[in-house]
Amino acid sequence: MEFSFGASATKIITTTGFSSLGGGDAIMLLVACVLLYLAIWKKFEPLLLLPMGFGCLLANIPMSMMQSTDSGGLLNFFYQGVKHEILPPLVFMGVGALTDFGPLLANPATLLLGAAAQIGVYFTLVGAVYLGFNMHEASAIGIIGGADGPTSIFIASKLAPHLLAPIAVAAYSYMSLVPLIQPPIMKFLTTEKERKIKMEQLQPISQTVKIVFPVVVTIVCCLMLPGVTPLLGMLMLGNLFRESGVTARLHETAETHLINIVTILLALAVGSSMTADSFLRIETLKIIVLGLLAFSIATAGGVLFGKIMCKMTGGRVNPLIGSAGVSAVPMAARVSQKVGSDADSSNFLLMHAMGPNVAGVIGSAVAAGVFISLFGDTVPEPHAAIADVIGTVEPGAKAAIAQVVEALQH
Amino acid sequence: MEVSISAAVNVSVLAMAVIFAVLVILIFTIQLLVKLMPYKAPPPAPPRRKTAASASSEDDHVAAITATLAMHMGKSPSDFRIVNISQR
């Protein structure tokens, strides 16, 4: 094989990324740099936005084979974890291992605040339909109001995979902006007197209740909404690792190494789906606006329900803890504490706000379960591995395997 | 469009009702659990008598506090002496 200098130089030039760099790719590289800037210098959810921004950077380098759709590429393999709903439930396992449900168990009525805050999800659903999205897309956009990143990714990958990138970016960006978005709404909806309400100390909870709770939640919620089992089941498994006291190693792994590794894979996979084709669209702007609406309405819904609980209990509930019902653990609870202590420096609401905060996690998972029940496929597609096997066998055997798969699904 | 919006409103109302129903069931379940398995405070630990071991432990505390104070004040540990540690 002969090489001439001119032909070799031409070949090298045509195989550089510059030769294929389009305007869309350049804009997306800029978007990636903005995400990295926000993560590193503005500290906006850096654990997520940094790998997500870098995934976006890698995906938009032409001919790098790093887009989520590049079959055989590195990030395509990571993306299978999102596509087949593996990574978000594993993040939930880590979240469960990190979560203390004690404040919720001590004051179970705060579960209602977690439910009330889901109003943001449904206001946004209606808004999204009004802006022209179909019901599947609107559901995936609405769940941004649940303020739960893994849940947003889980629902988007199931109901509207083509909108995954803007939904994930909006969800995590607004979660990092909770300290800026929530306080004005909380102050607008409450009086100075309400903000100064001091709540009674929480009663202690027996360890047995803490152990039984994740099992009971799994049975009750997953029987009612089976579609949410991957998320809620893993959340509760992680929590059982924590509370049982007999799986210290698993608990430690779930709350540290596992959640960190999965977060890297998940964020890179989501970043790899941020291509010019999927991101530089008018729908992305609509999703950004709807996401803000979702967070604001969810906060307002929680605070207003907190006011109702305040009236019904004769002023024993501080309405500020209602805003923590949007999930975004533990940031939203810290915001309740901050706004409460601004009104009265001797007011400590943090532990009281943790109740609705973790209730918000359960509430948003239940909201996701409702969407899956209404719009999700009740019978999932065969797993990719099975599909690959089917694709390599003889036609007769293929039909037999297809019958077995169908029988298993039914 | 109107049909879609009315469908979205219907879905929203139904979904909120389901969420409240599920979480209210959970509230009652938790209340039942707490009632069936009440918290029992652990018995108070018996007061410890001062033994050789606890004296040794106190020496460790004195050493740690002395080192920390010396670093904080920029002095040598031999320049001052802790004479009493009282429990609050």
Tab-separated table of C-alpha atoms in Angstrom:
chain	number	residue	atom	x	y	z
A	1	MET	CA	0.000	0.000	0.000
A	2	GLU	CA	1.512	3.282	-1.111
A	3	PHE	CA	1.158	6.610	0.654
A	4	SER	CA	1.752	9.921	-1.016
A	5	PHE	CA	2.331	12.942	1.229
A	6	GLY	CA	-0.548	14.902	-0.325
A	7	ALA	CA	-3.085	12.070	-0.096
A	8	SER	CA	-2.096	11.279	3.497
A	9	ALA	CA	-2.323	14.913	4.552
A	10	THR	CA	-5.739	15.243	2.904
A	11	LYS	CA	-6.928	12.102	4.643
A	12	ILE	CA	-5.769	13.353	8.044
A	13	ILE	CA	-7.451	16.703	7.460
A	14	THR	CA	-10.746	15.082	6.414
A	15	THR	CA	-10.721	12.819	9.473
A	16	THR	CA	-10.312	15.659	11.995
A	17	GLY	CA	-13.381	16.787	13.876
A	18	PHE	CA	-12.963	20.292	12.430
A	19	SER	CA	-13.869	19.058	8.953
A	20	SER	CA	-17.327	17.981	10.194
A	21	LEU	CA	-17.913	20.656	12.830
A	22	GLY	CA	-21.277	22.261	12.135
A	23	GLY	CA	-22.921	25.319	13.648
A	24	GLY	CA	-25.126	23.150	15.858
A	25	ASP	CA	-22.131	21.247	17.223
A	26	ALA	CA	-20.341	24.511	17.999
A	27	ILE	CA	-23.374	25.865	19.889
A	28	MET	CA	-23.657	22.632	21.858
A	29	LEU	CA	-19.964	22.801	22.772
A	30	LEU	CA	-20.730	26.279	24.112
A	31	VAL	CA	-23.731	24.903	26.052
A	32	ALA	CA	-21.435	22.233	27.516
A	33	CYS	CA	-18.970	24.905	28.614
A	34	VAL	CA	-21.808	26.891	30.224
A	35	LEU	CA	-22.877	23.775	32.185
A	36	LEU	CA	-19.287	23.229	33.307
A	37	TYR	CA	-19.052	26.883	34.331
A	38	LEU	CA	-22.285	26.664	36.346
A	39	ALA	CA	-21.103	23.461	38.021
A	40	ILE	CA	-17.549	24.534	38.869
A	41	TRP	CA	-17.750	28.246	39.544
A	42	LYS	CA	-21.410	28.693	40.531
A	43	LYS	CA	-21.652	25.335	42.388
A	44	PHE	CA	-25.004	24.502	40.727
A	45	GLU	CA	-25.516	20.774	41.512
A	46	PRO	CA	-21.864	20.129	40.558
A	47	LEU	CA	-22.065	16.382	41.149
A	48	LEU	CA	-24.554	16.152	38.280
A	49	LEU	CA	-23.940	19.147	36.058
A	50	LEU	CA	-20.185	18.601	35.780
A	51	PRO	CA	-20.298	15.058	34.330
A	52	MET	CA	-23.430	15.986	32.374
A	53	GLY	CA	-21.690	18.999	30.849
A	54	PHE	CA	-18.640	16.924	30.015
A	55	GLY	CA	-20.807	14.208	28.491
A	56	CYS	CA	-22.389	16.922	26.327
A	57	LEU	CA	-18.912	18.135	25.378
A	58	LEU	CA	-17.815	14.639	24.328
A	59	ALA	CA	-21.038	13.938	22.443
A	60	ASN	CA	-20.716	17.042	20.295
A	61	ILE	CA	-17.179	16.452	19.097
A	62	PRO	CA	-17.805	15.254	15.538
A	63	MET	CA	-16.762	11.700	14.671
A	64	SER	CA	-15.966	10.911	18.314
A	65	MET	CA	-18.680	8.232	18.463
A	66	MET	CA	-19.684	9.522	21.882
A	67	GLN	CA	-23.337	10.363	21.277
A	68	SER	CA	-25.944	8.283	23.063
A	69	THR	CA	-27.180	7.107	19.662
A	70	ASP	CA	-23.748	6.018	18.351
A	71	SER	CA	-24.135	2.258	18.451
A	72	GLY	CA	-20.939	0.707	19.820
A	73	GLY	CA	-19.667	3.994	21.267
A	74	LEU	CA	-18.640	4.220	24.929
A	75	LEU	CA	-21.458	6.506	26.038
A	76	ASN	CA	-23.982	4.453	24.067
A	77	PHE	CA	-23.239	1.620	26.490
A	78	PHE	CA	-23.744	3.955	29.458
A	79	TYR	CA	-26.975	5.175	27.855
A	80	GLN	CA	-28.347	1.621	27.879
A	81	GLY	CA	-28.536	2.041	31.662
A	82	VAL	CA	-30.932	4.949	31.173
A	83	LYS	CA	-32.840	3.387	28.290
A	84	HIS	CA	-33.438	0.165	30.194
A	85	GLU	CA	-34.230	2.005	33.442
A	86	ILE	CA	-31.276	0.608	35.380
A	87	LEU	CA	-29.407	3.696	36.569
A	88	PRO	CA	-32.202	5.877	38.072
A	89	PRO	CA	-33.409	3.065	40.389
A	90	LEU	CA	-29.813	2.457	41.512
A	91	VAL	CA	-29.482	6.158	42.365
A	92	PHE	CA	-32.704	5.775	44.343
A	93	MET	CA	-31.126	2.891	46.271
A	94	GLY	CA	-28.326	5.215	47.307
A	95	VAL	CA	-30.814	7.946	48.201
A	96	GLY	CA	-32.707	5.441	50.361
A	97	ALA	CA	-29.489	4.474	52.125
A	98	LEU	CA	-28.835	8.163	52.851
A	99	THR	CA	-32.372	9.015	54.008
A	100	ASP	CA	-33.611	9.020	57.593
A	101	PHE	CA	-37.394	8.637	57.540
A	102	GLY	CA	-37.517	9.326	61.313
A	103	PRO	CA	-38.953	12.873	61.038
A	104	LEU	CA	-41.652	11.596	58.671
A	105	LEU	CA	-42.527	8.692	60.970
A	106	ALA	CA	-42.644	11.045	63.955
A	107	ASN	CA	-45.146	13.313	62.185
A	108	PRO	CA	-46.826	11.242	59.439
A	109	ALA	CA	-49.328	14.010	58.622
A	110	THR	CA	-46.475	15.736	56.794
A	111	LEU	CA	-46.950	13.151	54.041
A	112	LEU	CA	-49.889	15.335	52.977
A	113	LEU	CA	-47.483	18.203	52.334
A	114	GLY	CA	-45.485	15.923	50.054
A	115	ALA	CA	-48.717	15.139	48.222
A	116	ALA	CA	-49.845	18.773	48.011
A	117	ALA	CA	-46.557	19.864	46.441
A	118	GLN	CA	-47.230	17.507	43.531
A	119	ILE	CA	-49.822	20.037	42.329
A	120	GLY	CA	-46.923	21.638	40.440
A	121	VAL	CA	-46.575	18.487	38.368
A	122	TYR	CA	-50.178	18.637	37.208
A	123	PHE	CA	-50.368	22.384	36.589
A	124	THR	CA	-47.335	21.929	34.370
A	125	LEU	CA	-48.934	18.945	32.660
A	126	VAL	CA	-51.888	21.123	31.652
A	127	GLY	CA	-49.539	23.949	30.631
A	128	ALA	CA	-47.470	21.599	28.491
A	129	VAL	CA	-50.562	20.258	26.719
A	130	TYR	CA	-51.625	23.873	26.118
A	131	LEU	CA	-48.230	24.548	24.508
A	132	GLY	CA	-48.713	21.674	22.088
A	133	PHE	CA	-47.024	18.689	23.727
A	134	ASN	CA	-48.838	15.357	23.684
A	135	MET	CA	-49.854	13.672	26.939
A	136	HIS	CA	-46.754	11.451	27.146
A	137	GLU	CA	-44.431	14.419	26.642
A	138	ALA	CA	-46.466	16.628	28.980
A	139	SER	CA	-46.272	13.984	31.732
A	140	ALA	CA	-42.497	13.759	31.391
A	141	ILE	CA	-42.212	17.566	31.514
A	142	GLY	CA	-44.643	17.861	34.437
A	143	ILE	CA	-42.622	15.525	36.638
A	144	ILE	CA	-39.889	18.206	36.756
A	145	GLY	CA	-42.202	19.730	39.409
A	146	GLY	CA	-41.486	16.670	41.555
A	147	ALA	CA	-37.972	18.124	41.947
A	148	ASP	CA	-36.446	14.699	41.784
A	149	GLY	CA	-33.746	14.177	39.161
A	150	PRO	CA	-33.767	10.364	38.934
A	151	THR	CA	-37.579	10.323	38.758
A	152	SER	CA	-37.534	12.907	35.956
A	153	ILE	CA	-34.981	10.864	34.004
A	154	PHE	CA	-36.880	7.640	34.673
A	155	ILE	CA	-40.183	9.039	33.399
A	156	ALA	CA	-38.624	10.906	30.465
A	157	SER	CA	-36.773	7.799	29.276
A	158	LYS	CA	-40.000	5.825	29.508
A	159	LEU	CA	-42.547	8.274	28.101
A	160	ALA	CA	-40.619	10.805	26.006
A	161	PRO	CA	-37.001	9.683	25.401
A	162	HIS	CA	-36.495	12.358	22.734
A	163	LEU	CA	-36.993	15.029	25.435
A	164	LEU	CA	-34.683	13.398	27.988
A	165	ALA	CA	-31.824	15.887	27.653
A	166	PRO	CA	-33.740	19.157	28.127
A	167	ILE	CA	-35.884	17.626	30.900
A	168	ALA	CA	-32.825	16.398	32.827
A	169	VAL	CA	-31.017	19.716	32.428
A	170	ALA	CA	-34.109	21.689	33.506
A	171	ALA	CA	-34.747	19.393	36.504
A	172	TYR	CA	-31.206	19.562	37.860
A	173	SER	CA	-30.748	23.261	37.087
A	174	TYR	CA	-33.905	24.238	38.945
A	175	MET	CA	-33.079	21.906	41.832
A	176	SER	CA	-29.853	23.813	42.283
A	177	LEU	CA	-31.819	27.078	42.140
A	178	VAL	CA	-34.235	26.074	44.930
A	179	PRO	CA	-32.634	28.573	47.386
A	180	LEU	CA	-33.364	31.351	44.877
A	181	ILE	CA	-36.788	30.236	43.596
A	182	GLN	CA	-38.518	29.268	46.838
A	183	PRO	CA	-37.971	32.057	49.415
A	184	PRO	CA	-39.856	34.847	47.544
A	185	ILE	CA	-42.853	32.537	47.040
A	186	MET	CA	-42.762	31.396	50.681
A	187	LYS	CA	-42.584	34.964	51.985
A	188	PHE	CA	-45.329	36.138	49.624
A	189	LEU	CA	-47.744	33.432	50.781
A	190	THR	CA	-47.128	33.604	54.546
A	191	THR	CA	-47.453	36.285	57.207
A	192	GLU	CA	-44.657	37.257	59.584
A	193	LYS	CA	-46.661	35.700	62.434
A	194	GLU	CA	-46.964	32.368	60.593
A	195	ARG	CA	-43.247	32.293	59.817
A	196	LYS	CA	-42.470	32.690	63.538
A	197	ILE	CA	-44.516	29.647	64.603
A	198	LYS	CA	-42.387	27.258	66.639
A	199	MET	CA	-43.195	23.578	66.282
A	200	GLU	CA	-43.149	21.007	69.086
A	201	GLN	CA	-40.225	18.634	69.391
A	202	LEU	CA	-40.686	15.428	67.383
A	203	GLN	CA	-41.439	12.242	69.306
A	204	PRO	CA	-38.781	9.523	69.160
A	205	ILE	CA	-39.509	6.495	66.951
A	206	SER	CA	-38.633	2.914	67.760
A	207	GLN	CA	-36.036	1.213	65.592
A	208	THR	CA	-38.517	-1.584	64.826
A	209	VAL	CA	-40.884	0.894	63.164
A	210	LYS	CA	-37.992	2.248	61.098
A	211	ILE	CA	-37.196	-1.293	59.953
A	212	VAL	CA	-40.792	-2.246	59.163
A	213	PHE	CA	-41.573	1.045	57.368
A	214	PRO	CA	-39.688	0.398	54.086
A	215	VAL	CA	-41.236	-3.051	53.804
A	216	VAL	CA	-44.752	-1.702	54.411
A	217	VAL	CA	-44.308	1.202	51.957
A	218	THR	CA	-43.091	-1.205	49.283
A	219	ILE	CA	-46.056	-3.513	49.774
A	220	VAL	CA	-48.694	-0.740	49.958
A	221	CYS	CA	-47.418	1.584	47.222
A	222	CYS	CA	-46.121	-1.003	44.786
A	223	LEU	CA	-49.307	-3.053	44.992
A	224	MET	CA	-51.329	0.075	44.192
A	225	LEU	CA	-48.973	1.387	41.487
A	226	PRO	CA	-46.777	-1.475	40.201
A	227	GLY	CA	-45.135	0.774	37.617
A	228	VAL	CA	-43.284	2.641	40.340
A	229	THR	CA	-41.742	-0.514	41.841
A	230	PRO	CA	-38.273	-0.071	40.259
A	231	LEU	CA	-37.937	3.397	41.822
A	232	LEU	CA	-39.744	2.998	45.126
A	233	GLY	CA	-38.576	-0.577	45.650
A	234	MET	CA	-34.921	0.418	45.321
A	235	LEU	CA	-35.439	3.493	47.529
A	236	MET	CA	-36.887	1.307	50.250
A	237	LEU	CA	-34.256	-1.410	49.822
A	238	GLY	CA	-31.533	1.184	50.334
A	239	ASN	CA	-33.352	2.413	53.442
A	240	LEU	CA	-33.703	-1.138	54.764
A	241	PHE	CA	-29.922	-1.566	54.356
A	242	ARG	CA	-29.586	1.501	56.576
A	243	GLU	CA	-32.136	0.700	59.266
A	244	SER	CA	-31.843	-3.073	59.585
A	245	GLY	CA	-28.445	-2.793	61.243
A	246	VAL	CA	-27.335	-6.142	59.818
A	247	THR	CA	-26.038	-4.967	56.426
A	248	ALA	CA	-23.525	-2.332	57.394
A	249	ARG	CA	-21.286	-3.078	54.397
A	250	LEU	CA	-24.135	-2.908	51.892
A	251	HIS	CA	-25.411	0.289	53.497
A	252	GLU	CA	-21.987	1.876	53.336
A	253	THR	CA	-21.534	0.835	49.706
A	254	ALA	CA	-24.995	2.036	48.647
A	255	GLU	CA	-24.642	5.473	50.270
A	256	THR	CA	-21.117	6.134	49.029
A	257	HIS	CA	-19.423	4.208	46.229
A	258	LEU	CA	-22.500	2.850	44.455
A	259	ILE	CA	-24.386	6.144	44.266
A	260	ASN	CA	-21.217	7.948	43.189
A	261	ILE	CA	-20.420	5.486	40.406
A	262	VAL	CA	-24.007	5.382	39.177
A	263	THR	CA	-24.230	9.183	39.280
A	264	ILE	CA	-21.184	9.424	37.013
A	265	LEU	CA	-22.641	6.923	34.536
A	266	LEU	CA	-26.113	8.505	34.638
A	267	ALA	CA	-24.917	12.078	34.177
A	268	LEU	CA	-22.530	11.130	31.368
A	269	ALA	CA	-25.295	9.175	29.640
A	270	VAL	CA	-27.728	12.094	29.889
A	271	GLY	CA	-25.023	14.482	28.697
A	272	SER	CA	-24.354	12.240	25.709
A	273	SER	CA	-27.988	12.669	24.644
A	274	MET	CA	-27.556	16.472	24.467
A	275	THR	CA	-26.933	16.813	20.767
A	276	ALA	CA	-27.835	19.705	18.516
A	277	ASP	CA	-30.679	17.699	16.967
A	278	SER	CA	-32.289	16.950	20.326
A	279	PHE	CA	-31.463	20.133	22.229
A	280	LEU	CA	-31.468	23.111	19.874
A	281	ARG	CA	-35.208	23.201	19.423
A	282	ILE	CA	-37.998	25.519	20.451
A	283	GLU	CA	-39.307	22.692	22.675
A	284	THR	CA	-36.239	23.076	24.899
A	285	LEU	CA	-37.130	26.695	25.644
A	286	LYS	CA	-40.706	25.670	26.390
A	287	ILE	CA	-39.455	22.955	28.767
A	288	ILE	CA	-37.170	25.429	30.577
A	289	VAL	CA	-40.109	27.806	31.119
A	290	LEU	CA	-42.476	24.989	32.124
A	291	GLY	CA	-39.870	23.622	34.556
A	292	LEU	CA	-39.715	26.960	36.365
A	293	LEU	CA	-43.519	27.044	36.468
A	294	ALA	CA	-43.537	23.486	37.879
A	295	PHE	CA	-41.130	24.357	40.708
A	296	SER	CA	-42.938	27.582	41.582
A	297	ILE	CA	-46.428	26.046	41.656
A	298	ALA	CA	-45.150	23.029	43.624
A	299	THR	CA	-43.646	25.368	46.245
A	300	ALA	CA	-46.837	27.410	46.416
A	301	GLY	CA	-48.961	24.253	46.697
A	302	GLY	CA	-46.899	22.980	49.626
A	303	VAL	CA	-46.966	26.319	51.462
A	304	LEU	CA	-50.715	26.789	50.929
A	305	PHE	CA	-51.422	23.277	52.217
A	306	GLY	CA	-49.130	24.094	55.145
A	307	LYS	CA	-51.347	27.101	55.874
A	308	ILE	CA	-54.412	24.840	55.848
A	309	MET	CA	-52.678	22.447	58.285
A	310	CYS	CA	-51.691	25.439	60.403
A	311	LYS	CA	-55.349	26.523	60.684
A	312	MET	CA	-56.592	22.974	61.323
A	313	THR	CA	-54.073	22.316	64.110
A	314	GLY	CA	-54.650	25.642	65.818
A	315	GLY	CA	-51.315	27.104	64.754
A	316	ARG	CA	-49.056	24.176	65.636
A	317	VAL	CA	-47.689	23.724	62.091
A	318	ASN	CA	-45.409	26.321	60.526
A	319	PRO	CA	-46.557	26.677	56.873
A	320	LEU	CA	-42.953	27.173	55.777
A	321	ILE	CA	-42.280	23.437	56.079
A	322	GLY	CA	-44.801	22.896	53.252
A	323	SER	CA	-42.350	24.165	50.654
A	324	ALA	CA	-40.042	21.258	51.530
A	325	GLY	CA	-42.674	18.920	50.091
A	326	VAL	CA	-41.210	19.506	46.633
A	327	SER	CA	-38.513	16.904	47.399
A	328	ALA	CA	-35.049	18.282	46.394
A	329	VAL	CA	-33.612	16.635	49.521
A	330	PRO	CA	-32.177	18.215	51.650
A	331	MET	CA	-31.942	21.619	49.947
A	332	ALA	CA	-35.675	22.425	50.257
A	333	ALA	CA	-35.667	21.600	53.996
A	334	ARG	CA	-32.669	23.896	54.465
A	335	VAL	CA	-34.579	26.686	52.702
A	336	SER	CA	-37.513	26.223	55.135
A	337	GLN	CA	-35.050	26.450	58.036
A	338	LYS	CA	-33.406	29.566	56.553
A	339	VAL	CA	-36.657	31.453	55.925
A	340	GLY	CA	-37.959	30.455	59.370
A	341	SER	CA	-34.798	31.564	61.156
A	342	ASP	CA	-34.816	34.837	59.196
A	343	ALA	CA	-38.183	35.595	60.826
A	344	ASP	CA	-37.093	34.372	64.269
A	345	SER	CA	-33.507	33.388	64.876
A	346	SER	CA	-34.550	30.963	67.642
A	347	ASN	CA	-36.854	29.019	65.308
A	348	PHE	CA	-35.439	25.627	64.253
A	349	LEU	CA	-37.541	24.068	61.496
A	350	LEU	CA	-34.955	21.823	59.839
A	351	MET	CA	-36.005	18.482	61.362
A	352	HIS	CA	-39.702	19.356	60.964
A	353	ALA	CA	-39.095	20.195	57.295
A	354	MET	CA	-37.266	16.909	56.707
A	355	GLY	CA	-40.620	15.104	57.159
A	356	PRO	CA	-42.355	16.724	54.151
A	357	ASN	CA	-39.022	16.714	52.312
A	358	VAL	CA	-38.708	12.911	52.315
A	359	ALA	CA	-42.491	12.695	51.869
A	360	GLY	CA	-41.907	14.640	48.652
A	361	VAL	CA	-39.600	11.870	47.420
A	362	ILE	CA	-42.351	9.313	48.016
A	363	GLY	CA	-44.975	11.706	46.583
A	364	SER	CA	-43.067	12.323	43.364
A	365	ALA	CA	-42.434	8.588	42.992
A	366	VAL	CA	-46.164	7.961	43.428
A	367	ALA	CA	-46.908	10.709	40.869
A	368	ALA	CA	-44.516	8.940	38.494
A	369	GLY	CA	-46.319	5.677	39.188
A	370	VAL	CA	-49.636	7.263	38.249
A	371	PHE	CA	-48.157	8.430	34.931
A	372	ILE	CA	-46.747	4.982	34.239
A	373	SER	CA	-50.108	3.397	35.054
A	374	LEU	CA	-51.879	5.797	32.687
A	375	PHE	CA	-49.406	6.135	29.825
A	376	GLY	CA	-46.611	3.579	30.280
A	377	ASP	CA	-46.414	0.272	28.467
A	378	THR	CA	-47.884	-2.336	30.759
A	379	VAL	CA	-45.884	-5.015	28.902
A	380	PRO	CA	-42.284	-3.912	28.430
A	381	GLU	CA	-40.341	-4.609	25.260
A	382	PRO	CA	-37.991	-7.590	25.413
A	383	HIS	CA	-34.657	-6.671	26.906
A	384	ALA	CA	-31.962	-5.762	24.366
A	385	ALA	CA	-29.988	-8.903	25.206
A	386	ILE	CA	-32.986	-11.119	24.388
A	387	ALA	CA	-33.647	-9.124	21.225
A	388	ASP	CA	-30.029	-9.665	20.148
A	389	VAL	CA	-30.309	-13.406	20.729
A	390	ILE	CA	-33.524	-13.523	18.727
A	391	GLY	CA	-31.798	-11.684	15.915
A	392	THR	CA	-29.039	-14.312	15.544
A	393	VAL	CA	-30.997	-17.570	15.468
A	394	GLU	CA	-32.747	-19.470	12.691
A	395	PRO	CA	-36.223	-18.276	11.650
A	396	GLY	CA	-37.948	-21.377	13.102
A	397	ALA	CA	-36.208	-21.063	16.443
A	398	LYS	CA	-36.827	-17.300	16.354
A	399	ALA	CA	-40.583	-17.886	16.224
A	400	ALA	CA	-40.332	-20.349	19.108
A	401	ILE	CA	-38.339	-17.870	21.239
A	402	ALA	CA	-40.789	-15.103	20.387
A	403	GLN	CA	-43.615	-17.360	21.624
A	404	VAL	CA	-41.744	-18.047	24.872
A	405	VAL	CA	-41.076	-14.304	25.383
A	406	GLU	CA	-44.729	-13.546	24.701
A	407	ALA	CA	-45.812	-16.241	27.141
A	408	LEU	CA	-43.469	-14.850	29.799
A	409	GLN	CA	-44.818	-11.362	29.266
A	410	HIS	CA	-48.380	-12.525	29.779
B	1	MET	CA	-56.744	21.487	21.678
B	2	GLU	CA	-59.702	21.962	24.069
B	3	VAL	CA	-60.231	18.219	24.172
B	4	SER	CA	-56.575	17.666	25.076
B	5	ILE	CA	-56.642	20.292	27.804
B	6	SER	CA	-59.814	18.865	29.306
B	7	ALA	CA	-58.184	15.424	29.176
B	8	ALA	CA	-55.104	16.839	30.920
B	9	VAL	CA	-57.277	18.429	33.609
B	10	ASN	CA	-59.116	15.124	34.112
B	11	VAL	CA	-55.823	13.256	34.393
B	12	SER	CA	-54.522	15.849	36.872
B	13	VAL	CA	-57.567	15.625	39.135
B	14	LEU	CA	-57.541	11.832	39.035
B	15	ALA	CA	-53.790	11.643	39.677
B	16	MET	CA	-53.916	14.050	42.633
B	17	ALA	CA	-56.763	11.998	44.094
B	18	VAL	CA	-54.694	8.809	43.730
B	19	ILE	CA	-51.619	10.449	45.299
B	20	PHE	CA	-53.610	11.693	48.290
B	21	ALA	CA	-55.317	8.305	48.640
B	22	VAL	CA	-52.006	6.401	48.626
B	23	LEU	CA	-50.355	8.788	51.070
B	24	VAL	CA	-53.371	8.862	53.422
B	25	ILE	CA	-53.241	5.051	53.536
B	26	LEU	CA	-49.547	5.368	54.401
B	27	ILE	CA	-50.337	7.868	57.180
B	28	PHE	CA	-52.786	5.462	58.815
B	29	THR	CA	-50.331	2.600	58.376
B	30	ILE	CA	-47.545	4.582	60.049
B	31	GLN	CA	-49.849	5.586	62.916
B	32	LEU	CA	-50.755	1.937	63.394
B	33	LEU	CA	-47.094	0.894	63.349
B	34	VAL	CA	-46.135	3.561	65.884
B	35	LYS	CA	-49.017	2.462	68.111
B	36	LEU	CA	-48.108	-1.226	67.883
B	37	MET	CA	-44.380	-0.669	68.342
B	38	PRO	CA	-43.979	2.307	70.689
B	39	TYR	CA	-40.616	3.824	71.426
B	40	LYS	CA	-39.036	2.571	74.609
B	41	ALA	CA	-36.344	4.781	76.049
B	42	PRO	CA	-33.146	2.845	76.781
B	43	PRO	CA	-32.445	2.453	80.515
B	44	PRO	CA	-30.145	5.169	81.837
B	45	ALA	CA	-26.550	4.096	82.000
B	46	PRO	CA	-25.368	3.519	85.600
B	47	PRO	CA	-23.039	6.243	86.866
B	48	ARG	CA	-19.451	5.215	86.298
B	49	ARG	CA	-17.118	5.058	89.230
B	50	LYS	CA	-13.765	6.668	88.808
B	51	THR	CA	-11.350	3.837	88.180
B	52	ALA	CA	-7.797	3.580	87.036
B	53	ALA	CA	-9.065	3.143	83.479
B	54	SER	CA	-11.238	6.270	83.633
B	55	ALA	CA	-8.351	8.210	85.129
B	56	SER	CA	-6.302	7.115	82.170
B	57	SER	CA	-9.117	8.222	79.853
B	58	GLU	CA	-9.152	11.623	81.582
B	59	ASP	CA	-5.409	11.903	81.059
B	60	ASP	CA	-5.994	11.317	77.349
B	61	HIS	CA	-8.581	14.099	77.324
B	62	VAL	CA	-6.214	16.458	79.117
B	63	ALA	CA	-3.494	15.659	76.617
B	64	ALA	CA	-5.801	16.230	73.628
B	65	ILE	CA	-7.182	19.502	75.031
B	66	THR	CA	-3.689	20.712	75.924
B	67	ALA	CA	-2.406	20.017	72.424
B	68	THR	CA	-5.401	21.749	70.807
B	69	LEU	CA	-5.133	24.811	73.066
B	70	ALA	CA	-1.385	25.033	72.509
B	71	MET	CA	-1.884	25.020	68.752
B	72	HIS	CA	-4.708	27.563	68.992
B	73	MET	CA	-2.766	29.950	71.230
B	74	GLY	CA	0.558	29.426	69.490
B	75	LYS	CA	2.263	28.417	72.753
B	76	SER	CA	4.218	25.401	73.848
B	77	PRO	CA	2.181	22.793	75.815
B	78	SER	CA	4.633	23.200	78.679
B	79	ASP	CA	3.754	26.919	79.032
B	80	PHE	CA	0.393	26.208	80.684
B	81	ARG	CA	-1.344	23.453	82.629
B	82	ILE	CA	-4.969	22.272	82.735
B	83	VAL	CA	-5.912	21.827	86.363
B	84	ASN	CA	-9.575	20.950	86.208
B	85	ILE	CA	-12.147	19.541	83.748
B	86	SER	CA	-15.727	19.851	84.903
B	87	GLN	CA	-18.705	18.198	83.208
B	88	ARG	CA	-21.670	20.441	82.460
